[in-house]
Tab-separated table of C-alpha atoms and ligand atoms in Angstrom:
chain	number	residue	atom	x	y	z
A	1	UNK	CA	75.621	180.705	53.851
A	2	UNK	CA	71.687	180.170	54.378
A	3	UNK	CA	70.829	176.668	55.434
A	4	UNK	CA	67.126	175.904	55.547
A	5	UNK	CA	65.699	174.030	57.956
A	6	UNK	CA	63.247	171.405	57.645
A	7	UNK	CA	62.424	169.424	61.150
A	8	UNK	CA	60.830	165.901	61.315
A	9	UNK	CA	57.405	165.146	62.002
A	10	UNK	CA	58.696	161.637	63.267
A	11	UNK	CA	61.772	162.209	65.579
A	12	UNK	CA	62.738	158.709	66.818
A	13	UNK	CA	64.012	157.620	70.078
A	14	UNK	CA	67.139	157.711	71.243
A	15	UNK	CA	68.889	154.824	71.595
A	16	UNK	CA	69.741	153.066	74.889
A	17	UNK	CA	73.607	153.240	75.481
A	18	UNK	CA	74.333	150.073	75.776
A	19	UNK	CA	72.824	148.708	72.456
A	20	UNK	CA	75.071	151.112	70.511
A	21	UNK	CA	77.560	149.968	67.951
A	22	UNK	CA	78.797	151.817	65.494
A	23	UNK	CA	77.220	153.043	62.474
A	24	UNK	CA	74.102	151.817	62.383
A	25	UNK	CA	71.478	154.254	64.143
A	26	UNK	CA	71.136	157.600	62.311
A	27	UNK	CA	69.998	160.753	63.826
A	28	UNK	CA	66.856	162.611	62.805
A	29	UNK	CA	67.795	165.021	59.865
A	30	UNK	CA	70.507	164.894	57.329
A	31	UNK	CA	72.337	167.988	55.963
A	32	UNK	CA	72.791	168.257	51.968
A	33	UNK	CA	73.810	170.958	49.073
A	34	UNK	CA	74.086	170.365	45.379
A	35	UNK	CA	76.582	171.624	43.095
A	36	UNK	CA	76.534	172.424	39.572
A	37	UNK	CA	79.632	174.181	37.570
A	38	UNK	CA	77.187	177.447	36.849
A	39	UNK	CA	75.747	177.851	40.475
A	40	UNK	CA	78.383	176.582	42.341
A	41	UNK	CA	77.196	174.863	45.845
A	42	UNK	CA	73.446	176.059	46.383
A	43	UNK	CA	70.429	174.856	48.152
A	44	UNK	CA	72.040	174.052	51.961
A	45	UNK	CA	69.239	172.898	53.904
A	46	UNK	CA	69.082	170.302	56.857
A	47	UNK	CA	65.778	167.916	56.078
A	48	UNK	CA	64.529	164.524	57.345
A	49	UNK	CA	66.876	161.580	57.540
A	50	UNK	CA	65.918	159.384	54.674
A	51	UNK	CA	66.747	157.274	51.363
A	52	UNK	CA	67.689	159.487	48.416
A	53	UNK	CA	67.499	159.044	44.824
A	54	UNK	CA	70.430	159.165	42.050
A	55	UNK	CA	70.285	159.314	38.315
A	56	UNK	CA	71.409	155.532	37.393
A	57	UNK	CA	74.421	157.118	35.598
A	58	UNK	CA	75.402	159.486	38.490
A	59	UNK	CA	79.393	159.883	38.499
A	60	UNK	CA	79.938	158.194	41.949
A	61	UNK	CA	78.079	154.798	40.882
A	62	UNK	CA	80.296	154.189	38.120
A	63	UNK	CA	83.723	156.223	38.179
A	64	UNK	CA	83.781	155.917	42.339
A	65	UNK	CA	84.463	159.560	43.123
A	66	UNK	CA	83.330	159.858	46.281
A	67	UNK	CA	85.670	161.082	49.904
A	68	UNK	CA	84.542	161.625	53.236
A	69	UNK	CA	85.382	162.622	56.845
A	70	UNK	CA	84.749	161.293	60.217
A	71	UNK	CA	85.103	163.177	63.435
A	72	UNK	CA	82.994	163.067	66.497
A	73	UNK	CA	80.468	164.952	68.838
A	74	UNK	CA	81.401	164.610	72.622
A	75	UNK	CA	79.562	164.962	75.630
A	76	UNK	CA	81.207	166.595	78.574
A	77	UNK	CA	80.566	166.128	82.032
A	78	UNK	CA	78.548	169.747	82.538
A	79	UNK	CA	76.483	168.289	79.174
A	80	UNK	CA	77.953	170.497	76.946
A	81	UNK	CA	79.016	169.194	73.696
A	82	UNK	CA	82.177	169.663	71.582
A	83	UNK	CA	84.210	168.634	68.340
A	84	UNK	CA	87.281	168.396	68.411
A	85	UNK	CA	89.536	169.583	65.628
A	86	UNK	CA	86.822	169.596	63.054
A	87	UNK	CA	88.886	172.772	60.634
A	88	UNK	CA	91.297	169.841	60.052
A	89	UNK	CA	88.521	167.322	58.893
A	90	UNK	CA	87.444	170.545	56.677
A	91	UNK	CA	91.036	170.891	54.998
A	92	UNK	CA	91.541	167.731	54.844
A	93	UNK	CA	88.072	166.696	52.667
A	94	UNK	CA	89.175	169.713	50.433
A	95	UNK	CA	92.657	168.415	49.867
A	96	UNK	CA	90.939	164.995	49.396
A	97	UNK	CA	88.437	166.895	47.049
A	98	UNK	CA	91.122	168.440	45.184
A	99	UNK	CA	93.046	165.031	44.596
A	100	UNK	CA	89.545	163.326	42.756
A	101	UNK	CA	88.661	166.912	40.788
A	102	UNK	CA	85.315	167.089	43.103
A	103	UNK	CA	84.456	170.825	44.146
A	104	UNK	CA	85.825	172.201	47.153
A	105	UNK	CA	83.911	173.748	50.487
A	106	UNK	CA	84.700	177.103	51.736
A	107	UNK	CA	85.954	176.416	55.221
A	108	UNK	CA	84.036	178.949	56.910
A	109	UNK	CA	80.944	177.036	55.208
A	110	UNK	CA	82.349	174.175	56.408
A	111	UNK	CA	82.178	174.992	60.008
A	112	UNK	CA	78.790	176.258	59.663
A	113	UNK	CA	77.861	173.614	58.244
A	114	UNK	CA	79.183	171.305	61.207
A	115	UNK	CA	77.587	173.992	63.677
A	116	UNK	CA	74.401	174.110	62.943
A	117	UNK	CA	74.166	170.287	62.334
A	118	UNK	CA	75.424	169.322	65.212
A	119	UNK	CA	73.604	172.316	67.459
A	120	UNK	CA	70.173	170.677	65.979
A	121	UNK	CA	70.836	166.902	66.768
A	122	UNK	CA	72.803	167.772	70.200
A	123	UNK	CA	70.036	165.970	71.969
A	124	UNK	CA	72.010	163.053	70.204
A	125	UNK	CA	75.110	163.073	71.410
A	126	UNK	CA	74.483	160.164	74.146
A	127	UNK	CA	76.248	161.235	77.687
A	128	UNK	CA	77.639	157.351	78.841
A	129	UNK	CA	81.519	156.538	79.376
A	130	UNK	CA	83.014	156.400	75.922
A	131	UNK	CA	80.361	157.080	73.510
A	132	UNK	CA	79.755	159.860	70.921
A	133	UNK	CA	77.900	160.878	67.949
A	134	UNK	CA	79.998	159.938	65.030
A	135	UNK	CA	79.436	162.578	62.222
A	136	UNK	CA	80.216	161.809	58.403
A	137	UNK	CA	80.246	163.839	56.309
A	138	UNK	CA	80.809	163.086	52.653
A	139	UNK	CA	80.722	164.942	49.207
A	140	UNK	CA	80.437	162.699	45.338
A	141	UNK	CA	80.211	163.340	41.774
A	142	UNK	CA	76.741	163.218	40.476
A	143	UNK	CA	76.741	163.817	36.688
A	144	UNK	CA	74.420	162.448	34.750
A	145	UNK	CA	76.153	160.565	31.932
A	146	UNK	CA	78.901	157.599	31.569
A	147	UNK	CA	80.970	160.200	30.034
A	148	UNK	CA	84.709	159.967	31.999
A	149	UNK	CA	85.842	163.671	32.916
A	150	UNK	CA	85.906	166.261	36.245
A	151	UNK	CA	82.607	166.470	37.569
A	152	UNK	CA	80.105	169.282	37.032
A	153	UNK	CA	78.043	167.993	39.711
A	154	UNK	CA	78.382	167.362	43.071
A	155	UNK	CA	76.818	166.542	46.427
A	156	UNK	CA	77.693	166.997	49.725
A	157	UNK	CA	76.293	165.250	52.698
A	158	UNK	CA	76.632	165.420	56.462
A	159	UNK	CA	74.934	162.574	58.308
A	160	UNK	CA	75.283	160.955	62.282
A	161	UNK	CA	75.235	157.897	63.903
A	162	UNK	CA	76.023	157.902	67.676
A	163	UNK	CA	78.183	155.456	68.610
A	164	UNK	CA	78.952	152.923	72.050
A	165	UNK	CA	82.479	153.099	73.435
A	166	UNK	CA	85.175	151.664	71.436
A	167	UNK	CA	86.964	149.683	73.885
A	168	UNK	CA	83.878	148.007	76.423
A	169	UNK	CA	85.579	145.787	77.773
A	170	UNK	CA	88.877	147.620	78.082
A	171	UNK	CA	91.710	148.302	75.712
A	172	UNK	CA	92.863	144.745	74.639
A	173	UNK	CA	95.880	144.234	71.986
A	174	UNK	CA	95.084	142.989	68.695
A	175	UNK	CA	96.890	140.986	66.674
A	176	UNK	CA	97.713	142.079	63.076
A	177	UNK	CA	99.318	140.217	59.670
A	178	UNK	CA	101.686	142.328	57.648
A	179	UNK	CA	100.435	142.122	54.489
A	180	UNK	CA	103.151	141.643	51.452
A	181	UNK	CA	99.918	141.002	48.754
A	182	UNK	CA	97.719	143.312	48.082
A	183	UNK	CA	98.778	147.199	48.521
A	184	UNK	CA	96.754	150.119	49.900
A	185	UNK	CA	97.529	152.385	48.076
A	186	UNK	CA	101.051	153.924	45.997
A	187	UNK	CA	102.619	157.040	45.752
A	188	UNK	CA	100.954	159.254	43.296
A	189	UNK	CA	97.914	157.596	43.607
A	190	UNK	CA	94.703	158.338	46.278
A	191	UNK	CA	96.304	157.280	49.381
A	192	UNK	CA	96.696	160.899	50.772
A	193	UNK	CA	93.088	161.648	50.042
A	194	UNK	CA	90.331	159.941	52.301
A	195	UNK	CA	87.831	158.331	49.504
A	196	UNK	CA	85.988	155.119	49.455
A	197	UNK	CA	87.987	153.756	46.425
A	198	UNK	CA	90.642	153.039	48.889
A	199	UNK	CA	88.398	150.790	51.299
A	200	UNK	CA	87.464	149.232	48.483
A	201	UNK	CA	90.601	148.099	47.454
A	202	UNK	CA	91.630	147.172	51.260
A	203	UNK	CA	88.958	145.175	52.186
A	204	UNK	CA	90.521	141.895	50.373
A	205	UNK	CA	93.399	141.496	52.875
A	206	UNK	CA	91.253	143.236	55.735
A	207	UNK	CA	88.820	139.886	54.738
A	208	UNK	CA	92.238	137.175	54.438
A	209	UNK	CA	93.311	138.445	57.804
A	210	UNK	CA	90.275	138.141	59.279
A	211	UNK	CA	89.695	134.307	58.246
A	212	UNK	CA	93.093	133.937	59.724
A	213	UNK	CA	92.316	135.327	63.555
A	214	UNK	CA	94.016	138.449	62.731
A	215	UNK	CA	92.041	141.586	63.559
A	216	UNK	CA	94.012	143.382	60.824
A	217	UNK	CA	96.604	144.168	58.008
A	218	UNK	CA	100.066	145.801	58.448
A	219	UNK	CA	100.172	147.639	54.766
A	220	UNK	CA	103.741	147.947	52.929
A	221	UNK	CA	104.645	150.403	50.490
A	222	UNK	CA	103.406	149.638	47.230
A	223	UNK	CA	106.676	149.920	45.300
A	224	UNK	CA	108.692	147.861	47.037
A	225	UNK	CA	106.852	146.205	49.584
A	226	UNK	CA	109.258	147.284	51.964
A	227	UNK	CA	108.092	150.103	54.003
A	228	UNK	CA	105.564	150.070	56.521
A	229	UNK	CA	102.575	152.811	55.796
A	230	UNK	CA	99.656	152.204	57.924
A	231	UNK	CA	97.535	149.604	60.010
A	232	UNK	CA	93.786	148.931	59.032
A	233	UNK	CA	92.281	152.292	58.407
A	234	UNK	CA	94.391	153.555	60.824
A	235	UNK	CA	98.065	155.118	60.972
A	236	UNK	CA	100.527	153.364	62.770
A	237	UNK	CA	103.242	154.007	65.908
A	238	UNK	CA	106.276	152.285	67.389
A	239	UNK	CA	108.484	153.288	70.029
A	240	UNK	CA	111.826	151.792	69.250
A	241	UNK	CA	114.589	151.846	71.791
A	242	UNK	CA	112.669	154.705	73.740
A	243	UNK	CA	112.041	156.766	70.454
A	244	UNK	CA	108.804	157.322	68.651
A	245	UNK	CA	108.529	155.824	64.944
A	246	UNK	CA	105.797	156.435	62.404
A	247	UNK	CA	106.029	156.159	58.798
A	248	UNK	CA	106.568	159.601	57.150
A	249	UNK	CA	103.396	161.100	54.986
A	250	UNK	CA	104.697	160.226	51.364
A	251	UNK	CA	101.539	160.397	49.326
A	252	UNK	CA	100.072	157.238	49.846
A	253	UNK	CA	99.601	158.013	53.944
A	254	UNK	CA	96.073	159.004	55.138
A	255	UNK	CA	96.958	162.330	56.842
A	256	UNK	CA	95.483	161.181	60.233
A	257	UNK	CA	94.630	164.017	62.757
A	258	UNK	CA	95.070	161.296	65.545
A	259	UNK	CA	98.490	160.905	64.099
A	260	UNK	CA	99.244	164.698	64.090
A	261	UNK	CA	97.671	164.840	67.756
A	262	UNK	CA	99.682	161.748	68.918
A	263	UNK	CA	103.083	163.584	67.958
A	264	UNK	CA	102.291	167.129	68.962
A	265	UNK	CA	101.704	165.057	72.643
A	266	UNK	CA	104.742	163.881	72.448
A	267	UNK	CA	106.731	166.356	71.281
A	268	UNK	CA	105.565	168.605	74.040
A	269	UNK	CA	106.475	166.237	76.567
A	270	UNK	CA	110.109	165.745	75.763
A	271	UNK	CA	109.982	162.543	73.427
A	272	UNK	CA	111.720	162.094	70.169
A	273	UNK	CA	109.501	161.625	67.519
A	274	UNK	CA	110.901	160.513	63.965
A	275	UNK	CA	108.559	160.867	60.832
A	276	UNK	CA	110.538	158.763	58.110
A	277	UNK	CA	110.734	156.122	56.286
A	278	UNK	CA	110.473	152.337	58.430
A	279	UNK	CA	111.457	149.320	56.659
A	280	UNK	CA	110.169	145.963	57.599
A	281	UNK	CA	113.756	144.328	57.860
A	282	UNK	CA	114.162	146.960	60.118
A	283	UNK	CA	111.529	146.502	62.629
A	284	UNK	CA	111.565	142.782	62.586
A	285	UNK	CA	115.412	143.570	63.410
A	286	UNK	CA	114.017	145.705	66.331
A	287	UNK	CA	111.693	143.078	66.913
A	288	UNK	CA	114.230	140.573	67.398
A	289	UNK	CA	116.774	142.556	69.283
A	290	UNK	CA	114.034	142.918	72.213
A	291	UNK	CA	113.879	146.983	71.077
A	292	UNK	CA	110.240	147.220	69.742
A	293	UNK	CA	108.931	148.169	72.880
A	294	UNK	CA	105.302	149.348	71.842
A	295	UNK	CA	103.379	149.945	68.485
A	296	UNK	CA	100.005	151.329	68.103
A	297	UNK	CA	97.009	152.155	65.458
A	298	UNK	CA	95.813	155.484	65.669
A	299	UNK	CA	92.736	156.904	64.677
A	300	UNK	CA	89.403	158.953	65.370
A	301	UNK	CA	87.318	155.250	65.913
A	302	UNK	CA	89.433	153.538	68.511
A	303	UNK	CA	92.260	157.101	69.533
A	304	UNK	CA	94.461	154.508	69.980
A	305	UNK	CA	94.895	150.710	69.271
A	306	UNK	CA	97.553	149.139	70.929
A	307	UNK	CA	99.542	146.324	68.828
A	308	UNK	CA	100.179	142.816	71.074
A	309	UNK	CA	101.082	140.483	68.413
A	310	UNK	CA	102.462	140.741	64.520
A	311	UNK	CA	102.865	138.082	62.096
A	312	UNK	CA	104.645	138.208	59.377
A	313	UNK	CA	103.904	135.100	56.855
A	314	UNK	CA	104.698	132.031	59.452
A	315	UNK	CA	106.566	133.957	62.237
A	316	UNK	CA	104.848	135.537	64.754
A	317	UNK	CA	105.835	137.865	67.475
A	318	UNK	CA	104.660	139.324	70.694
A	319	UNK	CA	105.123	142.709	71.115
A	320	UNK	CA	105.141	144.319	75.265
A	321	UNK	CA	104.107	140.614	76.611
A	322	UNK	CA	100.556	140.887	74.342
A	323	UNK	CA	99.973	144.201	76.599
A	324	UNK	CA	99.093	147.887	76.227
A	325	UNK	CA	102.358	149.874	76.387
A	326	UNK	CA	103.014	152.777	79.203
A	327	UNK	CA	103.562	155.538	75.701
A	328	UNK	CA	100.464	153.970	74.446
A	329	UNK	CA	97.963	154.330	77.730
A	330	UNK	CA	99.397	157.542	78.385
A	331	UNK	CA	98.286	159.081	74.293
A	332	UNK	CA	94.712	157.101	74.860
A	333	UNK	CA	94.410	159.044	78.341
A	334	UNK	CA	95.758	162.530	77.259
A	335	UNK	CA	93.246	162.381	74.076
A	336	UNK	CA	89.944	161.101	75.375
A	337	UNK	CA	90.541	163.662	78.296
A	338	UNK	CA	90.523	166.632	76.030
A	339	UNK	CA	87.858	165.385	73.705
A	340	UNK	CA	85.606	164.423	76.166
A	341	UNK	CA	86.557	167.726	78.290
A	342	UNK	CA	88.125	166.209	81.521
A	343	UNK	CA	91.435	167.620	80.722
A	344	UNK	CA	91.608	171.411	80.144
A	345	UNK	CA	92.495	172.283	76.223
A	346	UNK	CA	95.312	173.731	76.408
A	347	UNK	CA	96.234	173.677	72.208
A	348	UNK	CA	93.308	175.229	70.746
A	349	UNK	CA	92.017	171.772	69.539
A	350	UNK	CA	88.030	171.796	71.092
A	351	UNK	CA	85.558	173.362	69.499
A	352	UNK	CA	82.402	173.901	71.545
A	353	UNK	CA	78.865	173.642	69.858
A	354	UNK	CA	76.741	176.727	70.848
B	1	LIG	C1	90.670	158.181	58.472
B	1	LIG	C2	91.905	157.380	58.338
B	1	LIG	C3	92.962	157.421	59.273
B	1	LIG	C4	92.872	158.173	60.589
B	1	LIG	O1	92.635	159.518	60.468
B	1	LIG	P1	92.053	160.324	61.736
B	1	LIG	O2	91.948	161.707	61.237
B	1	LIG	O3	93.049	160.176	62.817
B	1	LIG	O4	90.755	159.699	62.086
B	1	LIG	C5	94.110	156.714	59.005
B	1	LIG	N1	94.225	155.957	57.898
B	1	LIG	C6	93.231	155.860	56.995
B	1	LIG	C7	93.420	155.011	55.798
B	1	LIG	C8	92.046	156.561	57.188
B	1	LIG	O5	91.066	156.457	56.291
């Protein structure tokens, strides 16, 4: 695929470690390609970061069909700079793509896409303990009519923000509220497929926890209200009587490449891992027997968040004393050393950028 290139006049400057949070400084260019059922994806070129414009009926203002990815640029310790993963984040916005009728990305497009990108802005990636340049990219329906059907048009768009360290001042429990409300997400439905309509529809109880001092939602099933699914916007772990848990993918699971990174870790090293179905009577029986010995969010933002306290409408427990689990240190450790290269790759997952 050609990509034209189309540098700024105005680079800006990068951004002093410490003041970074997360998502809100953008690199210097952005990458974009149109779509249109007769040409198929055509004019790839990376150009100046900036504001762009959309049709006031464009598909994705009105209908919401928009997905996206996140992965991350690291920095290693020689200054070299790698992805890690990033073919999954490719599949994984096609089988997204695929789930809202927006048109797919060839993979090996994909790649170069995430290549040449990166390769350009590398002067971005900031080199300080724990940061990284956070790359999104993200791909919506832009027809230009109210009319309700499978796109024609589409747009795909690859943008950066470099990020500070998730965990500053170390990796502290939070405390999260299962949710028996409002629902993520149901089988048969988006849940498998990373797009903003789910966020949307999250961001109620993410809000009602918050109010409450929670830092976020333990989502149920949306059938029964009976089976854990996920934390946040992140999947979710327990080790139960020393065996891993995590809720099986049934449809209305975000795929998470944490997740599938957590268990082959595990796996490897001798633990037994069960991907099935979790009811909540279940772990608050585990809860109360003494057996829930750790649980954990996982995801690209934090690797790993480690649960200290769950509430479930007035009764609240404390999960490992309200501290970071041995399972749960040892996952944070083995991924940030691979992704940030102190650990040698020994399962094919880094990428290297030039
Ligand atoms: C992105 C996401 C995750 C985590 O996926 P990773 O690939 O590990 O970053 C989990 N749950 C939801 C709802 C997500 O959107």
């Amino acid at each position: 695929m050609e990509i034209k290139i189309v540098k700024t006049d105005h680079p800006a400057q990068k951004p002093d470690a410490a003041t970074l949070g997360f998502g809100k400084i953008f690199t210097d260019h952005m990458f974009v390609m149109e779509y249109s059922h007769e040409q198929g994806w055509h004019d790839a070129r990376i150009v100046p970061f900036g504001n762009i414009s959309l049709h006031p009926a464009s598909t994705v203002l009105h209908y919401g069909s928009e997905i996206f990815e996140g992965l991350k640029a690291y920095r290693r310790a020689d200054g070299k700079v790698q992805l890690f993963r990033p073919m999954e984040n490719i599949r994984r916005m096609n089988n997204s793509a695929e789930r809202l009728c927006l048109p797919q990305i060839n993979e090996e497009d994909g790649m170069q896409i995430l290549d040449t990108f990166v390769s350009l802005e590398q002067d971005w990636v900031p080199a300080a303990e724990g940061t990284s340049l956070y790359l999104r990219p993200f791909l919506f329906g832009n027809d230009e009519t109210l009319g309700v059907h499978a796109v024609h048009n589409a747009v795909f768009m690859l943008i950066a923000s470099p990020v500070g360290s998730y965990y500053k001042e170390g990796i502290n429990p939070v405390k999260i509220m299962i949710e028996d409300e409002d629902v993520r997400a149901v089988r048969g439905g988006t849940g498998y497929a990373k797009c903003g309509g789910n966020y949307a529809a999250s961001n109620r109880a993410g809000q009602r926890a918050e109010e409450k001092g929670y830092s976020q939602v333990l989502w149920l099933d949306g059938v029964e209200r009976k089976y854990i699914e996920e934390v946040g916007a992140m999947n979710v772990m327990f080790k139960i009587d020393g065996e891993i848990v995590t809720p099986k993918l049934t449809g209305s699971i975000l795929p998470g490449i944490t997740r599938k990174s957590c268990i082959e870790v595990l796996k490897e090293e001798g633990y037994t891992v069960h991907e099935r179905l979790l009811s909540l009577e279940e772990l608050e029986k585990a809860l109360r027997d003494g057996k829930l010995e750790e649980a954990w969010g996982c995801g690209t933002a934090a690797v790993v968040s480690p649960i200290g306290e769950l509430r479930y409408r007035d009764e609240v427990f404390t999960i490992n004393n309200g501290e970071i689990g041995e399972v749960t240190q040892h996952l944070y450790d083995t991924l940030t050393g691979v992704q940030w290269g102190k650990i040698a790759d020994t399962r094919g997952w880094i990428h290297p950028i030039g």
